[in-house]
Amino acid sequence: FLSVGPAYLYTSTVSYPQWSQAAQTEYVEYLDPPEAAKQLEISQYRGTWLEQMEPRRARAIEMQTHTFLYWALWRTGGLMLLGMALYKLGVLSAARSRRFYAALIAVAVFVGLPLIGYGMQYNFSIDWRAPRFFLFGLQFNYWASLLVALGWIGVVMLFCKSGIAWVTRPLAAVGRMAFSNYILQTLICTTLFYGHGFGLFAAVDRTGQMLIVWAIWAFQIIVSSVWIQRFHYGPLEWLWRSLAYLEVQPFRRNPKPDTH
């Protein structure tokens, strides 16, 4: 599953020299649009809600049709199957040895991260341009990111095996509210970057973007931890379960009785 998307891109791009000039230009401009197109997109995303709809509509149609069929289906489906296999093997339930999880971390650090770093260097050297990006550039991060993800699994599972509650409980709270947190991230980021909010689209550098990511993570960890102490589920998880069971599910936790 995981190899279908990259294989499709590679095989379809190999024939690039035989394409028409118009097709080659369109392919190159997919990654590097003309300056006028870039400025138009920036102004649209910084504009009103209706002005944002044109680029968002086009991107949504592309992502849910063409990109889904040749890329997202295989990437997402492959990761789901991989996750199911890891769970069945006890990897995701902290059932394996500490040495096993340490090995996952080592592979991530000494193989995954260097490959990603080399891929970044390569992509900057070619200025992220087609066709070489699609032929080779994206392959590094695509495959090495799987190794890094396994490394993060190793880190989390070692924390779970160590029983460090101040680490595992907040992460568990975030996981139990995954649906709500996913939508909350969307609301936060569209408010920050789109024109109906603060309009910071294309105005934040890489360092600023990373700081925003960390701030959102910290905020959601704190909010999720406090919320789960008072409620059984996140708000959207509660709604989803109630709809699935066709019955209103318990929501608020009963307060502990005062023993004094």
mmCIF file of N, CA, C and O in Angstrom, residues 131-207:
data_model
loop_
_atom_site.group_PDB
_atom_site.id
_atom_site.type_symbol
_atom_site.label_atom_id
_atom_site.label_comp_id
_atom_site.label_asym_id
_atom_site.label_seq_id
_atom_site.Cartn_x
_atom_site.Cartn_y
_atom_site.Cartn_z
ATOM 1 N N PRO A 131 11.044 18.059 -12.646
ATOM 2 C CA PRO A 131 10.537 16.746 -12.242
ATOM 3 C C PRO A 131 11.384 16.033 -11.187
ATOM 4 O O PRO A 131 10.982 15.006 -10.671
ATOM 5 N N ARG A 132 12.592 16.587 -10.876
ATOM 6 C CA ARG A 132 13.485 15.838 -9.985
ATOM 7 C C ARG A 132 12.908 15.683 -8.585
ATOM 8 O O ARG A 132 13.179 14.690 -7.905
ATOM 9 N N PHE A 133 12.093 16.651 -8.152
ATOM 10 C CA PHE A 133 11.481 16.506 -6.830
ATOM 11 C C PHE A 133 10.579 15.281 -6.797
ATOM 12 O O PHE A 133 10.603 14.492 -5.847
ATOM 13 N N PHE A 134 9.752 15.105 -7.833
ATOM 14 C CA PHE A 134 8.834 13.969 -7.858
ATOM 15 C C PHE A 134 9.563 12.655 -8.124
ATOM 16 O O PHE A 134 9.131 11.593 -7.671
ATOM 17 N N LEU A 135 10.668 12.718 -8.869
ATOM 18 C CA LEU A 135 11.419 11.499 -9.152
ATOM 19 C C LEU A 135 12.190 11.014 -7.927
ATOM 20 O O LEU A 135 12.196 9.822 -7.613
ATOM 21 N N PHE A 136 12.853 11.942 -7.231
ATOM 22 C CA PHE A 136 13.742 11.541 -6.140
ATOM 23 C C PHE A 136 13.484 12.291 -4.833
ATOM 24 O O PHE A 136 13.543 11.701 -3.758
ATOM 25 N N GLY A 137 13.231 13.587 -4.935
ATOM 26 C CA GLY A 137 13.225 14.431 -3.745
ATOM 27 C C GLY A 137 12.250 14.023 -2.669
ATOM 28 O O GLY A 137 12.575 14.036 -1.477
ATOM 29 N N LEU A 138 11.038 13.655 -3.062
ATOM 30 C CA LEU A 138 10.036 13.337 -2.040
ATOM 31 C C LEU A 138 10.237 11.955 -1.425
ATOM 32 O O LEU A 138 9.662 11.642 -0.379
ATOM 33 N N GLN A 139 11.035 11.115 -2.082
ATOM 34 C CA GLN A 139 11.207 9.749 -1.591
ATOM 35 C C GLN A 139 11.898 9.711 -0.224
ATOM 36 O O GLN A 139 11.572 8.871 0.622
ATOM 37 N N PHE A 140 12.840 10.615 0.002
ATOM 38 C CA PHE A 140 13.612 10.579 1.243
ATOM 39 C C PHE A 140 12.705 10.755 2.460
ATOM 40 O O PHE A 140 12.698 9.939 3.381
ATOM 41 N N ASN A 141 11.944 11.839 2.470
ATOM 42 C CA ASN A 141 11.086 12.107 3.623
ATOM 43 C C ASN A 141 9.945 11.098 3.714
ATOM 44 O O ASN A 141 9.536 10.705 4.810
ATOM 45 N N TYR A 142 9.438 10.676 2.564
ATOM 46 C CA TYR A 142 8.303 9.751 2.567
ATOM 47 C C TYR A 142 8.639 8.479 3.339
ATOM 48 O O TYR A 142 7.875 8.042 4.207
ATOM 49 N N TRP A 143 9.779 7.879 3.034
ATOM 50 C CA TRP A 143 10.127 6.612 3.674
ATOM 51 C C TRP A 143 10.797 6.820 5.026
ATOM 52 O O TRP A 143 10.519 6.085 5.980
ATOM 53 N N ALA A 144 11.663 7.816 5.121
ATOM 54 C CA ALA A 144 12.361 8.025 6.389
ATOM 55 C C ALA A 144 11.417 8.492 7.484
ATOM 56 O O ALA A 144 11.651 8.221 8.667
ATOM 57 N N SER A 145 10.335 9.177 7.115
ATOM 58 C CA SER A 145 9.376 9.625 8.126
ATOM 59 C C SER A 145 8.724 8.447 8.835
ATOM 60 O O SER A 145 8.336 8.553 10.006
ATOM 61 N N LEU A 146 8.606 7.320 8.150
ATOM 62 C CA LEU A 146 8.068 6.123 8.798
ATOM 63 C C LEU A 146 9.007 5.649 9.906
ATOM 64 O O LEU A 146 8.560 5.231 10.980
ATOM 65 N N LEU A 147 10.304 5.719 9.648
ATOM 66 C CA LEU A 147 11.282 5.315 10.659
ATOM 67 C C LEU A 147 11.251 6.261 11.852
ATOM 68 O O LEU A 147 11.353 5.829 13.005
ATOM 69 N N VAL A 148 11.105 7.563 11.570
ATOM 70 C CA VAL A 148 11.035 8.538 12.662
ATOM 71 C C VAL A 148 9.761 8.330 13.479
ATOM 72 O O VAL A 148 9.774 8.431 14.711
ATOM 73 N N ALA A 149 8.665 8.015 12.803
ATOM 74 C CA ALA A 149 7.413 7.743 13.519
ATOM 75 C C ALA A 149 7.571 6.540 14.449
ATOM 76 O O ALA A 149 7.093 6.550 15.592
ATOM 77 N N LEU A 150 8.264 5.513 13.972
ATOM 78 C CA LEU A 150 8.519 4.351 14.829
ATOM 79 C C LEU A 150 9.380 4.747 16.026
ATOM 80 O O LEU A 150 9.205 4.232 17.135
ATOM 81 N N GLY A 151 10.306 5.670 15.804
ATOM 82 C CA GLY A 151 11.121 6.155 16.912
ATOM 83 C C GLY A 151 10.287 6.859 17.966
ATOM 84 O O GLY A 151 10.495 6.669 19.172
ATOM 85 N N TRP A 152 9.334 7.675 17.520
ATOM 86 C CA TRP A 152 8.446 8.339 18.476
ATOM 87 C C TRP A 152 7.587 7.319 19.228
ATOM 88 O O TRP A 152 7.310 7.485 20.421
ATOM 89 N N ILE A 153 7.177 6.271 18.534
ATOM 90 C CA ILE A 153 6.456 5.193 19.217
ATOM 91 C C ILE A 153 7.334 4.602 20.313
ATOM 92 O O ILE A 153 6.878 4.350 21.437
ATOM 93 N N GLY A 154 8.610 4.399 19.988
ATOM 94 C CA GLY A 154 9.532 3.879 20.989
ATOM 95 C C GLY A 154 9.637 4.784 22.199
ATOM 96 O O GLY A 154 9.642 4.317 23.347
ATOM 97 N N VAL A 155 9.698 6.098 21.972
ATOM 98 C CA VAL A 155 9.789 7.056 23.081
ATOM 99 C C VAL A 155 8.549 6.976 23.966
ATOM 100 O O VAL A 155 8.635 6.873 25.202
ATOM 101 N N VAL A 156 7.378 7.021 23.343
ATOM 102 C CA VAL A 156 6.126 7.006 24.110
ATOM 103 C C VAL A 156 5.969 5.694 24.875
ATOM 104 O O VAL A 156 5.570 5.679 26.047
ATOM 105 N N MET A 157 6.301 4.583 24.229
ATOM 106 C CA MET A 157 6.148 3.290 24.898
ATOM 107 C C MET A 157 7.117 3.138 26.066
ATOM 108 O O MET A 157 6.781 2.525 27.091
ATOM 109 N N LEU A 158 8.307 3.699 25.954
ATOM 110 C CA LEU A 158 9.239 3.654 27.086
ATOM 111 C C LEU A 158 8.695 4.467 28.259
ATOM 112 O O LEU A 158 8.839 4.066 29.421
ATOM 113 N N PHE A 159 8.079 5.600 27.968
ATOM 114 C CA PHE A 159 7.436 6.369 29.036
ATOM 115 C C PHE A 159 6.314 5.552 29.676
ATOM 116 O O PHE A 159 6.151 5.546 30.900
ATOM 117 N N CYS A 160 5.538 4.865 28.841
ATOM 118 C CA CYS A 160 4.442 4.045 29.374
ATOM 119 C C CYS A 160 4.979 2.920 30.258
ATOM 120 O O CYS A 160 4.421 2.633 31.325
ATOM 121 N N LYS A 161 6.046 2.286 29.822
ATOM 122 C CA LYS A 161 6.622 1.196 30.610
ATOM 123 C C LYS A 161 7.245 1.714 31.905
ATOM 124 O O LYS A 161 7.312 0.991 32.902
ATOM 125 N N SER A 162 7.685 2.953 31.885
ATOM 126 C CA SER A 162 8.304 3.526 33.080
ATOM 127 C C SER A 162 7.276 4.010 34.087
ATOM 128 O O SER A 162 7.625 4.290 35.236
ATOM 129 N N GLY A 163 6.025 4.143 33.652
ATOM 130 C CA GLY A 163 4.966 4.564 34.561
ATOM 131 C C GLY A 163 5.087 5.997 35.031
ATOM 132 O O GLY A 163 4.696 6.323 36.158
ATOM 133 N N ILE A 164 5.629 6.864 34.190
ATOM 134 C CA ILE A 164 5.779 8.279 34.558
ATOM 135 C C ILE A 164 4.455 8.977 34.270
ATOM 136 O O ILE A 164 4.186 9.419 33.150
ATOM 137 N N ALA A 165 3.624 9.079 35.288
ATOM 138 C CA ALA A 165 2.245 9.528 35.097
ATOM 139 C C ALA A 165 2.161 10.961 34.586
ATOM 140 O O ALA A 165 1.260 11.288 33.808
ATOM 141 N N TRP A 166 3.091 11.824 35.004
ATOM 142 C CA TRP A 166 2.992 13.225 34.592
ATOM 143 C C TRP A 166 3.244 13.393 33.095
ATOM 144 O O TRP A 166 2.926 14.438 32.522
ATOM 145 N N VAL A 167 3.786 12.356 32.459
ATOM 146 C CA VAL A 167 3.953 12.369 31.006
ATOM 147 C C VAL A 167 2.817 11.626 30.322
ATOM 148 O O VAL A 167 2.222 12.118 29.359
ATOM 149 N N THR A 168 2.504 10.434 30.822
ATOM 150 C CA THR A 168 1.540 9.582 30.129
ATOM 151 C C THR A 168 0.103 10.069 30.263
ATOM 152 O O THR A 168 -0.685 9.953 29.317
ATOM 153 N N ARG A 169 -0.270 10.608 31.410
ATOM 154 C CA ARG A 169 -1.661 11.037 31.597
ATOM 155 C C ARG A 169 -2.055 12.184 30.671
ATOM 156 O O ARG A 169 -3.122 12.131 30.043
ATOM 157 N N PRO A 170 -1.249 13.234 30.553
ATOM 158 C CA PRO A 170 -1.624 14.290 29.604
ATOM 159 C C PRO A 170 -1.705 13.796 28.163
ATOM 160 O O PRO A 170 -2.607 14.193 27.412
ATOM 161 N N LEU A 171 -0.771 12.921 27.769
ATOM 162 C CA LEU A 171 -0.816 12.391 26.408
ATOM 163 C C LEU A 171 -2.057 11.527 26.200
ATOM 164 O O LEU A 171 -2.684 11.563 25.132
ATOM 165 N N ALA A 172 -2.416 10.749 27.228
ATOM 166 C CA ALA A 172 -3.623 9.929 27.131
ATOM 167 C C ALA A 172 -4.862 10.806 27.001
ATOM 168 O O ALA A 172 -5.794 10.487 26.252
ATOM 169 N N ALA A 173 -4.876 11.916 27.726
ATOM 170 C CA ALA A 173 -6.023 12.828 27.647
ATOM 171 C C ALA A 173 -6.161 13.404 26.242
ATOM 172 O O ALA A 173 -7.270 13.497 25.696
ATOM 173 N N VAL A 174 -5.034 13.779 25.643
ATOM 174 C CA VAL A 174 -5.070 14.292 24.268
ATOM 175 C C VAL A 174 -5.582 13.215 23.318
ATOM 176 O O VAL A 174 -6.398 13.483 22.424
ATOM 177 N N GLY A 175 -5.120 11.982 23.502
ATOM 178 C CA GLY A 175 -5.564 10.888 22.643
ATOM 179 C C GLY A 175 -7.040 10.598 22.776
ATOM 180 O O GLY A 175 -7.714 10.288 21.783
ATOM 181 N N ARG A 176 -7.570 10.705 23.972
ATOM 182 C CA ARG A 176 -8.992 10.440 24.177
ATOM 183 C C ARG A 176 -9.861 11.542 23.584
ATOM 184 O O ARG A 176 -11.065 11.360 23.420
ATOM 185 N N MET A 177 -9.258 12.668 23.276
ATOM 186 C CA MET A 177 -9.988 13.785 22.665
ATOM 187 C C MET A 177 -9.449 14.081 21.269
ATOM 188 O O MET A 177 -9.464 15.223 20.811
ATOM 189 N N ALA A 178 -8.998 13.052 20.562
ATOM 190 C CA ALA A 178 -8.323 13.261 19.277
ATOM 191 C C ALA A 178 -9.210 13.983 18.267
ATOM 192 O O ALA A 178 -8.753 14.889 17.552
ATOM 193 N N PHE A 179 -10.469 13.603 18.180
ATOM 194 C CA PHE A 179 -11.391 14.218 17.223
ATOM 195 C C PHE A 179 -11.592 15.697 17.553
ATOM 196 O O PHE A 179 -11.468 16.576 16.688
ATOM 197 N N SER A 180 -11.870 15.973 18.817
ATOM 198 C CA SER A 180 -12.076 17.363 19.238
ATOM 199 C C SER A 180 -10.815 18.193 19.043
ATOM 200 O O SER A 180 -10.875 19.347 18.594
ATOM 201 N N ASN A 181 -9.665 17.619 19.369
ATOM 202 C CA ASN A 181 -8.413 18.358 19.212
ATOM 203 C C ASN A 181 -8.089 18.611 17.745
ATOM 204 O O ASN A 181 -7.537 19.660 17.389
ATOM 205 N N TYR A 182 -8.435 17.663 16.890
ATOM 206 C CA TYR A 182 -8.206 17.838 15.453
ATOM 207 C C TYR A 182 -8.996 19.040 14.929
ATOM 208 O O TYR A 182 -8.456 19.905 14.224
ATOM 209 N N ILE A 183 -10.270 19.096 15.287
ATOM 210 C CA ILE A 183 -11.102 20.211 14.835
ATOM 211 C C ILE A 183 -10.669 21.511 15.503
ATOM 212 O O ILE A 183 -10.672 22.579 14.874
ATOM 213 N N LEU A 184 -10.263 21.434 16.772
ATOM 214 C CA LEU A 184 -9.806 22.635 17.469
ATOM 215 C C LEU A 184 -8.560 23.208 16.800
ATOM 216 O O LEU A 184 -8.429 24.434 16.664
ATOM 217 N N GLN A 185 -7.642 22.349 16.374
ATOM 218 C CA GLN A 185 -6.469 22.831 15.654
ATOM 219 C C GLN A 185 -6.870 23.566 14.380
ATOM 220 O O GLN A 185 -6.290 24.607 14.036
ATOM 221 N N THR A 186 -7.851 23.025 13.677
ATOM 222 C CA THR A 186 -8.333 23.681 12.462
ATOM 223 C C THR A 186 -8.885 25.065 12.774
ATOM 224 O O THR A 186 -8.583 26.050 12.082
ATOM 225 N N LEU A 187 -9.688 25.163 13.819
ATOM 226 C CA LEU A 187 -10.280 26.448 14.190
ATOM 227 C C LEU A 187 -9.208 27.451 14.604
ATOM 228 O O LEU A 187 -9.254 28.627 14.216
ATOM 229 N N ILE A 188 -8.232 26.988 15.374
ATOM 230 C CA ILE A 188 -7.164 27.883 15.820
ATOM 231 C C ILE A 188 -6.351 28.385 14.628
ATOM 232 O O ILE A 188 -6.101 29.594 14.482
ATOM 233 N N CYS A 189 -5.942 27.463 13.765
ATOM 234 C CA CYS A 189 -5.036 27.840 12.674
ATOM 235 C C CYS A 189 -5.735 28.659 11.594
ATOM 236 O O CYS A 189 -5.135 29.591 11.035
ATOM 237 N N THR A 190 -6.983 28.336 11.282
ATOM 238 C CA THR A 190 -7.683 29.168 10.299
ATOM 239 C C THR A 190 -7.929 30.569 10.860
ATOM 240 O O THR A 190 -7.891 31.554 10.118
ATOM 241 N N THR A 191 -8.150 30.666 12.163
ATOM 242 C CA THR A 191 -8.314 31.984 12.778
ATOM 243 C C THR A 191 -7.006 32.766 12.740
ATOM 244 O O THR A 191 -6.990 33.975 12.494
ATOM 245 N N LEU A 192 -5.895 32.086 12.955
ATOM 246 C CA LEU A 192 -4.602 32.762 12.929
ATOM 247 C C LEU A 192 -4.212 33.208 11.521
ATOM 248 O O LEU A 192 -3.733 34.336 11.328
ATOM 249 N N PHE A 193 -4.427 32.337 10.538
ATOM 250 C CA PHE A 193 -3.824 32.566 9.228
ATOM 251 C C PHE A 193 -4.777 33.111 8.170
ATOM 252 O O PHE A 193 -4.317 33.732 7.207
ATOM 253 N N TYR A 194 -6.071 32.887 8.295
ATOM 254 C CA TYR A 194 -6.995 33.323 7.253
ATOM 255 C C TYR A 194 -7.513 34.732 7.528
ATOM 256 O O TYR A 194 -7.447 35.238 8.650
ATOM 257 N N GLY A 195 -8.066 35.325 6.472
ATOM 258 C CA GLY A 195 -8.479 36.718 6.554
ATOM 259 C C GLY A 195 -9.617 36.989 7.507
ATOM 260 O O GLY A 195 -9.757 38.115 7.995
ATOM 261 N N HIS A 196 -10.463 35.989 7.790
ATOM 262 C CA HIS A 196 -11.543 36.227 8.745
ATOM 263 C C HIS A 196 -11.025 36.263 10.179
ATOM 264 O O HIS A 196 -11.787 36.537 11.105
ATOM 265 N N GLY A 197 -9.721 35.973 10.349
ATOM 266 C CA GLY A 197 -9.089 36.065 11.657
ATOM 267 C C GLY A 197 -7.984 37.100 11.626
ATOM 268 O O GLY A 197 -8.206 38.265 11.306
ATOM 269 N N PHE A 198 -6.755 36.649 11.919
ATOM 270 C CA PHE A 198 -5.623 37.573 11.991
ATOM 271 C C PHE A 198 -4.892 37.734 10.655
ATOM 272 O O PHE A 198 -4.008 38.581 10.536
ATOM 273 N N GLY A 199 -5.205 36.907 9.669
ATOM 274 C CA GLY A 199 -4.653 37.084 8.329
ATOM 275 C C GLY A 199 -3.147 36.931 8.234
ATOM 276 O O GLY A 199 -2.490 37.666 7.494
ATOM 277 N N LEU A 200 -2.570 35.958 8.945
ATOM 278 C CA LEU A 200 -1.119 35.774 8.942
ATOM 279 C C LEU A 200 -0.638 34.839 7.841
ATOM 280 O O LEU A 200 0.518 34.424 7.852
ATOM 281 N N PHE A 201 -1.494 34.514 6.901
ATOM 282 C CA PHE A 201 -1.119 33.608 5.813
ATOM 283 C C PHE A 201 0.108 34.147 5.077
ATOM 284 O O PHE A 201 0.151 35.296 4.658
ATOM 285 N N ALA A 202 1.153 33.295 4.955
ATOM 286 C CA ALA A 202 2.408 33.645 4.263
ATOM 287 C C ALA A 202 3.153 34.790 4.935
ATOM 288 O O ALA A 202 3.990 35.435 4.305
ATOM 289 N N ALA A 203 2.872 35.033 6.218
ATOM 290 C CA ALA A 203 3.537 36.131 6.925
ATOM 291 C C ALA A 203 4.397 35.649 8.085
ATOM 292 O O ALA A 203 5.028 36.463 8.754
ATOM 293 N N VAL A 204 4.438 34.333 8.325
ATOM 294 C CA VAL A 204 5.176 33.781 9.461
ATOM 295 C C VAL A 204 6.308 32.909 8.934
ATOM 296 O O VAL A 204 6.078 32.015 8.114
ATOM 297 N N ASP A 205 7.535 33.160 9.405
ATOM 298 C CA ASP A 205 8.673 32.366 8.938
ATOM 299 C C ASP A 205 8.688 31.002 9.621
ATOM 300 O O ASP A 205 7.836 30.694 10.456
ATOM 301 N N ARG A 206 9.667 30.169 9.250
ATOM 302 C CA ARG A 206 9.710 28.795 9.756
ATOM 303 C C ARG A 206 9.826 28.750 11.275
ATOM 304 O O ARG A 206 9.192 27.927 11.935
ATOM 305 N N THR A 207 10.644 29.628 11.835
ATOM 306 C CA THR A 207 10.797 29.647 13.288
ATOM 307 C C THR A 207 9.482 30.009 13.965
ATOM 308 O O THR A 207 9.070 29.375 14.944
#
